[in-house]
mmCIF file of C-alpha atoms and ligand atoms in Angstrom:
data_model
loop_
_atom_site.group_PDB
_atom_site.id
_atom_site.type_symbol
_atom_site.label_atom_id
_atom_site.label_comp_id
_atom_site.label_asym_id
_atom_site.label_seq_id
_atom_site.Cartn_x
_atom_site.Cartn_y
_atom_site.Cartn_z
ATOM 1 C CA MET A 1 189.897 146.938 23.378
ATOM 2 C CA SER A 2 191.836 145.860 26.712
ATOM 3 C CA ILE A 3 192.816 149.460 27.409
ATOM 4 C CA LEU A 4 189.076 150.362 27.072
ATOM 5 C CA PHE A 5 188.208 147.731 29.027
ATOM 6 C CA PHE A 6 190.658 148.561 31.891
ATOM 7 C CA SER A 7 189.669 152.057 31.958
ATOM 8 C CA PHE A 8 186.021 151.226 32.258
ATOM 9 C CA SER A 9 187.059 148.743 35.452
ATOM 10 C CA ALA A 10 189.034 151.436 37.087
ATOM 11 C CA THR A 11 186.266 153.788 36.908
ATOM 12 C CA ALA A 12 183.618 151.459 37.732
ATOM 13 C CA GLN A 13 182.390 152.525 41.362
ATOM 14 C CA SER A 14 182.872 149.901 44.203
ATOM 15 C CA THR A 15 180.049 149.408 46.687
ATOM 16 C CA LEU A 16 182.035 151.288 49.246
ATOM 17 C CA GLU A 17 182.502 154.321 47.204
ATOM 18 C CA SER A 18 178.823 154.221 46.280
ATOM 19 C CA VAL A 19 177.725 153.756 49.938
ATOM 20 C CA ARG A 20 179.858 156.776 50.704
ATOM 21 C CA ALA A 21 178.159 159.035 47.931
ATOM 22 C CA LYS A 22 174.781 158.274 48.675
ATOM 23 C CA GLY A 23 175.207 158.384 52.239
ATOM 24 C CA PHE A 24 173.368 155.213 53.590
ATOM 25 C CA VAL A 25 173.793 151.212 53.703
ATOM 26 C CA GLN A 26 170.914 149.568 51.632
ATOM 27 C CA CYS A 27 170.363 146.416 53.859
ATOM 28 C CA GLY A 28 168.360 143.583 52.495
ATOM 29 C CA VAL A 29 166.711 142.149 55.476
ATOM 30 C CA ASN A 30 163.749 139.681 56.723
ATOM 31 C CA THR A 31 160.213 140.462 56.010
ATOM 32 C CA GLY A 32 160.094 140.393 60.095
ATOM 33 C CA LEU A 33 161.410 137.701 62.086
ATOM 34 C CA ALA A 34 161.772 138.719 65.897
ATOM 35 C CA GLY A 35 165.280 138.685 66.992
ATOM 36 C CA PHE A 36 166.903 138.805 63.496
ATOM 37 C CA SER A 37 165.115 141.952 61.695
ATOM 38 C CA GLN A 38 161.962 143.315 62.524
ATOM 39 C CA PRO A 39 160.394 146.661 62.955
ATOM 40 C CA ASP A 40 159.466 147.584 66.444
ATOM 41 C CA SER A 41 155.934 149.394 67.247
ATOM 42 C CA ARG A 42 157.596 152.525 66.477
ATOM 43 C CA GLY A 43 159.047 151.399 62.816
ATOM 44 C CA VAL A 44 162.510 150.702 63.779
ATOM 45 C CA TRP A 45 164.227 147.994 62.675
ATOM 46 C CA LYS A 46 165.682 145.506 65.330
ATOM 47 C CA GLY A 47 167.591 142.188 65.542
ATOM 48 C CA ILE A 48 171.136 140.882 65.358
ATOM 49 C CA ASP A 49 170.780 141.088 61.319
ATOM 50 C CA VAL A 50 169.590 144.552 61.641
ATOM 51 C CA ASP A 51 172.996 145.254 64.222
ATOM 52 C CA VAL A 52 175.101 143.868 61.187
ATOM 53 C CA CYS A 53 173.653 146.405 58.999
ATOM 54 C CA ARG A 54 174.109 148.953 61.631
ATOM 55 C CA ALA A 55 177.585 148.063 62.236
ATOM 56 C CA VAL A 56 178.630 148.480 58.364
ATOM 57 C CA ALA A 57 177.067 152.041 58.463
ATOM 58 C CA ALA A 58 178.949 152.971 61.958
ATOM 59 C CA ALA A 59 182.161 151.813 60.412
ATOM 60 C CA VAL A 60 181.841 153.548 57.009
ATOM 61 C CA LEU A 61 179.679 156.441 57.631
ATOM 62 C CA GLY A 62 180.217 156.994 61.494
ATOM 63 C CA ASP A 63 176.499 156.725 61.993
ATOM 64 C CA ALA A 64 174.455 153.307 62.491
ATOM 65 C CA ASN A 65 171.360 155.211 61.611
ATOM 66 C CA LYS A 66 172.427 155.509 57.865
ATOM 67 C CA VAL A 67 170.882 152.439 56.925
ATOM 68 C CA ARG A 68 167.695 151.622 54.643
ATOM 69 C CA TYR A 69 166.104 148.511 54.946
ATOM 70 C CA THR A 70 164.808 145.947 51.979
ATOM 71 C CA PRO A 71 162.507 143.594 53.573
ATOM 72 C CA LEU A 72 162.872 140.230 51.444
ATOM 73 C CA THR A 73 161.391 136.827 51.177
ATOM 74 C CA ALA A 74 163.657 133.793 51.180
ATOM 75 C CA GLN A 75 163.193 133.610 47.330
ATOM 76 C CA GLN A 76 163.640 137.399 46.557
ATOM 77 C CA ARG A 77 166.875 137.817 48.487
ATOM 78 C CA PHE A 78 169.380 136.670 46.217
ATOM 79 C CA THR A 79 168.255 138.414 43.093
ATOM 80 C CA ALA A 80 167.814 141.523 45.287
ATOM 81 C CA LEU A 81 171.648 141.464 45.917
ATOM 82 C CA GLN A 82 172.808 140.135 42.523
ATOM 83 C CA SER A 83 170.755 143.059 40.807
ATOM 84 C CA GLY A 84 172.333 145.853 43.308
ATOM 85 C CA GLU A 85 169.191 146.327 44.604
ATOM 86 C CA VAL A 86 170.869 146.021 48.220
ATOM 87 C CA ASP A 87 174.385 146.751 48.860
ATOM 88 C CA LEU A 88 174.777 143.467 51.591
ATOM 89 C CA LEU A 89 171.978 140.790 52.524
ATOM 90 C CA SER A 90 171.903 140.429 56.333
ATOM 91 C CA ARG A 91 168.743 138.176 56.848
ATOM 92 C CA ASN A 92 169.125 134.713 58.377
ATOM 93 C CA THR A 93 170.512 133.281 55.295
ATOM 94 C CA THR A 94 172.569 129.941 55.325
ATOM 95 C CA TRP A 95 176.167 129.718 53.930
ATOM 96 C CA ASN A 96 176.272 126.847 51.478
ATOM 97 C CA ILE A 97 178.187 126.046 48.686
ATOM 98 C CA THR A 98 175.716 126.478 46.014
ATOM 99 C CA ARG A 99 174.976 130.086 47.279
ATOM 100 C CA ASP A 100 178.962 130.873 47.451
ATOM 101 C CA THR A 101 179.571 129.873 44.005
ATOM 102 C CA SER A 102 176.635 129.472 41.415
ATOM 103 C CA LEU A 103 174.882 132.394 42.989
ATOM 104 C CA GLY A 104 177.936 134.479 42.970
ATOM 105 C CA LEU A 105 177.809 135.681 46.896
ATOM 106 C CA ASN A 106 180.391 135.793 49.404
ATOM 107 C CA PHE A 107 179.429 135.087 52.764
ATOM 108 C CA VAL A 108 181.548 137.289 54.995
ATOM 109 C CA GLY A 109 181.269 135.089 58.191
ATOM 110 C CA VAL A 110 178.770 133.695 60.349
ATOM 111 C CA ASN A 111 176.288 135.713 62.924
ATOM 112 C CA TYR A 112 174.335 132.737 64.458
ATOM 113 C CA TYR A 113 175.118 129.019 64.046
ATOM 114 C CA ASP A 114 171.932 127.349 63.570
ATOM 115 C CA GLY A 115 170.208 124.255 62.298
ATOM 116 C CA GLN A 116 166.702 122.726 60.932
ATOM 117 C CA GLY A 117 164.423 121.534 63.257
ATOM 118 C CA PHE A 118 160.236 120.631 63.542
ATOM 119 C CA MET A 119 157.475 122.181 65.426
ATOM 120 C CA VAL A 120 154.050 120.352 66.032
ATOM 121 C CA PRO A 121 150.917 120.995 67.823
ATOM 122 C CA LYS A 122 151.465 119.313 71.220
ATOM 123 C CA LYS A 123 148.049 117.625 71.039
ATOM 124 C CA LEU A 124 149.181 115.574 68.154
ATOM 125 C CA LYS A 125 151.467 113.850 70.523
ATOM 126 C CA VAL A 126 154.712 113.385 68.796
ATOM 127 C CA LYS A 127 157.842 113.512 70.518
ATOM 128 C CA SER A 128 160.428 112.710 67.754
ATOM 129 C CA ALA A 129 160.727 113.641 64.232
ATOM 130 C CA LYS A 130 161.094 109.952 63.631
ATOM 131 C CA GLN A 131 157.605 109.540 64.054
ATOM 132 C CA LEU A 132 156.349 112.119 61.292
ATOM 133 C CA ASN A 133 156.211 109.325 58.768
ATOM 134 C CA GLY A 134 153.115 110.546 56.470
ATOM 135 C CA ALA A 135 152.764 114.224 58.103
ATOM 136 C CA THR A 136 151.819 117.063 55.903
ATOM 137 C CA ILE A 137 154.398 119.718 56.638
ATOM 138 C CA CYS A 138 154.390 123.558 55.988
ATOM 139 C CA VAL A 139 157.650 124.874 54.363
ATOM 140 C CA GLN A 140 159.054 128.018 52.803
ATOM 141 C CA PRO A 141 160.280 128.054 49.160
ATOM 142 C CA GLY A 142 163.784 129.253 48.266
ATOM 143 C CA THR A 143 165.158 127.840 51.664
ATOM 144 C CA THR A 144 167.695 125.300 52.373
ATOM 145 C CA THR A 145 164.651 124.153 54.645
ATOM 146 C CA GLU A 146 163.042 122.588 51.630
ATOM 147 C CA LEU A 147 166.005 120.640 50.518
ATOM 148 C CA ASN A 148 166.964 119.451 54.084
ATOM 149 C CA LEU A 149 163.444 118.197 54.419
ATOM 150 C CA SER A 150 163.443 115.990 51.510
ATOM 151 C CA ASP A 151 166.917 114.525 52.275
ATOM 152 C CA TYR A 152 165.945 113.772 56.167
ATOM 153 C CA PHE A 153 162.809 112.056 54.896
ATOM 154 C CA ARG A 154 164.755 109.994 52.313
ATOM 155 C CA THR A 155 167.286 108.892 54.618
ATOM 156 C CA HIS A 156 164.870 107.757 56.958
ATOM 157 C CA ARG A 157 162.365 106.276 54.548
ATOM 158 C CA MET A 158 159.684 108.211 55.294
ATOM 159 C CA SER A 159 157.162 110.159 53.439
ATOM 160 C CA PHE A 160 155.709 113.352 53.875
ATOM 161 C CA LYS A 161 153.329 115.968 51.941
ATOM 162 C CA PRO A 162 154.854 119.380 51.819
ATOM 163 C CA VAL A 163 152.724 122.313 51.851
ATOM 164 C CA VAL A 164 154.753 125.423 49.907
ATOM 165 C CA ILE A 165 154.256 128.807 50.783
ATOM 166 C CA GLU A 166 156.250 131.724 49.809
ATOM 167 C CA LYS A 167 155.022 134.293 52.457
ATOM 168 C CA LEU A 168 155.816 134.042 56.093
ATOM 169 C CA GLU A 169 152.191 135.189 57.331
ATOM 170 C CA GLU A 170 150.676 132.680 55.011
ATOM 171 C CA VAL A 171 152.816 129.530 55.860
ATOM 172 C CA LEU A 172 152.118 130.302 59.655
ATOM 173 C CA ASN A 173 148.607 130.852 59.430
ATOM 174 C CA ALA A 174 148.524 127.673 57.481
ATOM 175 C CA TYR A 175 150.292 125.759 60.420
ATOM 176 C CA PHE A 176 148.524 127.388 63.136
ATOM 177 C CA ALA A 177 145.043 126.870 61.379
ATOM 178 C CA GLY A 178 145.993 122.965 61.254
ATOM 179 C CA ARG A 179 146.472 122.791 57.651
ATOM 180 C CA CYS A 180 149.745 121.153 58.382
ATOM 181 C CA ASP A 181 150.838 118.776 61.067
ATOM 182 C CA VAL A 182 154.391 120.295 61.241
ATOM 183 C CA PHE A 183 156.279 123.238 60.550
ATOM 184 C CA THR A 184 159.982 123.254 59.838
ATOM 185 C CA THR A 185 162.567 125.969 59.683
ATOM 186 C CA ASP A 186 165.722 126.921 61.423
ATOM 187 C CA HIS A 187 165.705 126.013 64.944
ATOM 188 C CA SER A 188 165.890 130.023 65.629
ATOM 189 C CA GLY A 189 162.755 130.499 63.474
ATOM 190 C CA LEU A 190 161.012 128.150 65.448
ATOM 191 C CA ILE A 191 161.764 129.752 68.946
ATOM 192 C CA ALA A 192 161.123 133.052 67.640
ATOM 193 C CA LEU A 193 158.017 132.701 65.678
ATOM 194 C CA ARG A 194 156.010 130.372 68.445
ATOM 195 C CA ALA A 195 157.087 133.079 70.693
ATOM 196 C CA THR A 196 155.833 135.921 68.738
ATOM 197 C CA ARG A 197 153.531 134.485 66.428
ATOM 198 C CA ALA A 198 151.457 131.497 67.908
ATOM 199 C CA PRO A 199 148.129 132.353 69.232
ATOM 200 C CA ARG A 200 149.196 130.031 72.288
ATOM 201 C CA PRO A 201 153.035 129.358 72.138
ATOM 202 C CA ASP A 202 152.483 126.507 74.991
ATOM 203 C CA ASP A 203 150.503 124.375 72.732
ATOM 204 C CA HIS A 204 153.430 123.733 70.506
ATOM 205 C CA LEU A 205 156.533 121.450 70.735
ATOM 206 C CA ILE A 206 159.994 121.904 68.966
ATOM 207 C CA LEU A 207 161.152 118.330 68.515
ATOM 208 C CA PRO A 208 164.564 117.528 69.785
ATOM 209 C CA GLU A 209 166.270 116.492 66.162
ATOM 210 C CA ILE A 210 168.125 119.132 64.820
ATOM 211 C CA ILE A 211 168.733 117.701 61.140
ATOM 212 C CA SER A 212 171.112 120.172 59.517
ATOM 213 C CA LYS A 213 173.739 122.736 59.667
ATOM 214 C CA GLU A 214 172.654 126.376 59.302
ATOM 215 C CA PRO A 215 175.486 128.715 59.609
ATOM 216 C CA LEU A 216 173.589 132.062 58.797
ATOM 217 C CA GLY A 217 175.392 135.124 58.030
ATOM 218 C CA PRO A 218 175.355 138.289 56.072
ATOM 219 C CA ALA A 219 176.753 138.276 52.207
ATOM 220 C CA VAL A 220 177.746 140.436 49.569
ATOM 221 C CA ARG A 221 178.320 140.019 46.027
ATOM 222 C CA HIS A 222 181.313 138.447 44.155
ATOM 223 C CA GLY A 223 183.803 141.048 42.658
ATOM 224 C CA ASP A 224 184.197 143.476 45.068
ATOM 225 C CA ASP A 225 186.614 142.420 47.467
ATOM 226 C CA ARG A 226 187.079 146.013 49.262
ATOM 227 C CA TRP A 227 183.572 145.834 50.472
ATOM 228 C CA PHE A 228 183.930 142.303 51.049
ATOM 229 C CA ASP A 229 186.389 142.875 53.819
ATOM 230 C CA VAL A 230 184.598 146.178 55.054
ATOM 231 C CA VAL A 231 181.313 144.146 55.722
ATOM 232 C CA LYS A 232 183.674 140.814 57.165
ATOM 233 C CA TRP A 233 185.310 143.045 59.628
ATOM 234 C CA SER A 234 182.584 145.072 60.669
ATOM 235 C CA LEU A 235 181.094 141.632 61.737
ATOM 236 C CA PHE A 236 184.318 140.458 63.265
ATOM 237 C CA ALA A 237 184.783 143.640 65.282
ATOM 238 C CA MET A 238 181.465 143.095 67.168
ATOM 239 C CA ILE A 239 182.607 139.257 67.983
ATOM 240 C CA GLU A 240 186.204 140.517 68.741
ATOM 241 C CA ALA A 241 184.921 143.098 71.305
ATOM 242 C CA GLU A 242 183.016 140.487 73.089
ATOM 243 C CA GLU A 243 186.523 138.476 73.609
ATOM 244 C CA LEU A 244 188.493 141.586 74.436
ATOM 245 C CA GLY A 245 185.800 142.788 77.229
ATOM 246 C CA LEU A 246 184.807 145.996 74.967
ATOM 247 C CA SER A 247 181.196 147.017 75.172
ATOM 248 C CA SER A 248 179.356 150.047 74.371
ATOM 249 C CA LYS A 249 179.309 151.041 77.948
ATOM 250 C CA ASN A 250 183.270 151.105 78.314
ATOM 251 C CA ILE A 251 184.650 151.559 74.753
ATOM 252 C CA LEU A 252 185.030 155.503 75.116
ATOM 253 C CA GLN A 253 187.475 154.662 77.682
ATOM 254 C CA GLN A 254 190.255 152.693 76.243
ATOM 255 C CA GLU A 255 192.633 155.014 74.682
ATOM 256 C CA ASN A 256 195.258 154.223 77.260
ATOM 257 C CA ASN A 257 194.503 150.813 77.977
ATOM 258 C CA ALA A 258 197.472 148.869 78.720
ATOM 259 C CA ASN A 259 196.704 145.981 76.323
ATOM 260 C CA PRO A 260 198.033 146.797 72.909
ATOM 261 C CA ALA A 261 195.162 144.756 71.084
ATOM 262 C CA ILE A 262 192.561 147.195 72.682
ATOM 263 C CA GLN A 263 194.724 150.445 71.675
ATOM 264 C CA ARG A 264 195.040 149.288 68.063
ATOM 265 C CA PHE A 265 191.207 148.239 68.273
ATOM 266 C CA VAL A 266 189.795 151.796 69.187
ATOM 267 C CA GLY A 267 192.335 153.195 66.528
ATOM 268 C CA ALA A 268 194.374 154.909 69.394
ATOM 269 C CA THR A 269 197.453 153.266 67.939
ATOM 270 C CA GLY A 270 198.074 151.890 64.223
ATOM 271 C CA ASP A 271 196.228 152.199 61.133
ATOM 272 C CA ILE A 272 194.114 149.310 60.922
ATOM 273 C CA GLY A 273 190.913 151.117 59.702
ATOM 274 C CA LYS A 274 192.889 153.024 56.897
ATOM 275 C CA THR A 275 193.939 149.329 55.846
ATOM 276 C CA LEU A 276 190.208 148.937 55.143
ATOM 277 C CA GLY A 277 189.558 152.211 53.302
ATOM 278 C CA LEU A 278 187.794 153.381 56.518
ATOM 279 C CA ASP A 279 188.648 155.786 59.661
ATOM 280 C CA ASN A 280 190.814 154.368 62.240
ATOM 281 C CA ARG A 281 187.840 154.654 64.620
ATOM 282 C CA TRP A 282 185.817 152.358 62.510
ATOM 283 C CA ALA A 283 185.697 149.551 65.287
ATOM 284 C CA LEU A 284 185.229 151.942 67.922
ATOM 285 C CA GLN A 285 181.852 153.218 66.390
ATOM 286 C CA ILE A 286 180.600 150.140 65.839
ATOM 287 C CA VAL A 287 180.994 149.048 69.458
ATOM 288 C CA ARG A 288 179.643 152.619 70.577
ATOM 289 C CA GLN A 289 176.568 152.738 68.621
ATOM 290 C CA VAL A 290 175.826 149.065 68.156
ATOM 291 C CA GLY A 291 177.500 147.056 70.831
ATOM 292 C CA ASN A 292 179.638 143.806 70.789
ATOM 293 C CA TYR A 293 178.242 140.659 69.907
ATOM 294 C CA ALA A 294 177.071 139.743 73.483
ATOM 295 C CA GLU A 295 175.038 143.045 73.858
ATOM 296 C CA SER A 296 173.201 142.327 70.423
ATOM 297 C CA PHE A 297 172.408 138.806 71.530
ATOM 298 C CA GLU A 298 170.927 140.125 74.742
ATOM 299 C CA ALA A 299 169.099 142.602 73.562
ATOM 300 C CA ASN A 300 167.383 140.741 70.800
ATOM 301 C CA LEU A 301 167.527 137.298 70.997
ATOM 302 C CA LYS A 302 167.670 136.484 75.096
ATOM 303 C CA PRO A 303 164.187 138.282 75.504
ATOM 304 C CA LEU A 304 162.748 135.420 73.411
ATOM 305 C CA GLY A 305 164.177 132.731 75.356
ATOM 306 C CA PHE A 306 167.333 132.203 73.217
ATOM 307 C CA GLU A 307 170.554 130.216 74.972
ATOM 308 C CA ARG A 308 173.986 131.202 73.310
ATOM 309 C CA GLY A 309 174.733 127.493 72.904
ATOM 310 C CA LEU A 310 176.830 126.952 69.954
ATOM 311 C CA ASN A 311 176.985 131.014 69.448
ATOM 312 C CA ARG A 312 179.227 131.496 72.578
ATOM 313 C CA LEU A 313 182.797 132.679 71.970
ATOM 314 C CA TRP A 314 185.378 129.754 71.328
ATOM 315 C CA ASN A 315 187.063 130.315 74.934
ATOM 316 C CA GLN A 316 183.650 129.620 76.441
ATOM 317 C CA GLY A 317 182.897 126.493 74.825
ATOM 318 C CA GLY A 318 181.034 128.173 71.603
ATOM 319 C CA LEU A 319 181.888 128.359 67.642
ATOM 320 C CA MET A 320 182.339 132.073 67.582
ATOM 321 C CA TYR A 321 185.862 132.578 66.592
ATOM 322 C CA VAL A 322 187.278 135.544 64.375
ATOM 323 C CA PRO A 323 190.785 135.929 63.109
ATOM 324 C CA PRO A 324 192.733 138.688 64.846
ATOM 325 C CA ILE A 325 192.433 142.275 64.448
ATOM 326 C CA ARG A 326 195.921 143.249 63.682
HETATM 327 N N1 GSH B 1 168.196 129.589 56.730
HETATM 328 C C1 GSH B 1 167.359 129.181 55.611
HETATM 329 C C2 GSH B 1 165.908 129.470 55.944
HETATM 330 C C3 GSH B 1 165.893 131.177 56.108
HETATM 331 C C4 GSH B 1 164.271 131.606 56.016
HETATM 332 O O1 GSH B 1 164.014 132.307 55.047
HETATM 333 N N2 GSH B 1 163.713 131.071 56.927
HETATM 334 C C5 GSH B 1 162.101 131.560 57.006
HETATM 335 C C6 GSH B 1 161.659 131.004 58.520
HETATM 336 S S1 GSH B 1 162.248 131.352 59.763
HETATM 337 C C7 GSH B 1 162.279 133.043 56.923
HETATM 338 O O2 GSH B 1 163.026 133.547 57.488
HETATM 339 N N3 GSH B 1 160.928 133.699 56.705
HETATM 340 C C8 GSH B 1 160.681 134.934 56.611
HETATM 341 C C9 GSH B 1 160.335 135.789 55.141
HETATM 342 O O3 GSH B 1 159.918 135.066 54.244
HETATM 343 O O4 GSH B 1 160.692 136.859 55.248
HETATM 344 C C10 GSH B 1 168.084 129.872 54.229
HETATM 345 O O5 GSH B 1 169.010 130.397 54.323
HETATM 346 O O6 GSH B 1 167.557 129.211 53.241
#
């Protein structure tokens, strides 16, 4: 039996092999959240989460465009990953212990440090979350948001009436139509949705309180360490590139750079790509085709009014710190 079992697992296809065989990465993304993952007017997916999917395709297949997108609601996302419907989940998903253990996921890292906030119509004259006792609050199910919300109100001995709606479109309609006093989600979601979905963005206030830690990052399934490594280092390469001063504009001129770390990064020396099961130019392809983390942030989040904040590099006062690529 054990021999049979061994031979089965040895021949079972890894995600890296199956992605190579089919020629594209199937990426689970948001149904449409500006800045993170949303199709533009020509149907091309854009956003910092989309850029992680593209980075993986550039690293593995040499072509960032070889991605197919599966839009997923908060409730659908984990089953889609567990069942193998998607190769990776890159969708403003908070890394927490329950998801890392009971749900059988491996978070590869963090591509946006976030926290939960509240948005209210200005006409309610509310200035602080402490004034929300008794409020009706719109929230999406299957999110960390739902749990943080009840924890926060319990801690502050306040009550609230939840209005729980799965589809983003519908929960926003409910809030903008005044069927809830408050909309709560990740602070990034509040900024993006107020800027792009509010009939009059100026009519809404994001309250100052951040009530949770929401480290958002891409995840893969348990049990495939090779794929875990590939996705993890694809994300890390974008962040490391920013730190090394490498961008889509200059990455092709680095082969003779005096800095050995840069030579290794672009694959001019060493075998880092090979150790991942990839081409040695894997990181060069990511930066050439997708850009570094700052380029992705500036293209996708800056125009919506985002500040770098916690998402600055560690040596510029932020939390973005990746292990050395060597
Ligand atoms: N980070 C939280 C919340 C993620 C989440 O799903 N947020 C909502 C509000 S911004 C969303 O993305 N909705 C879009 C959708 O349902 O497709 C989590 O991982 O549970």
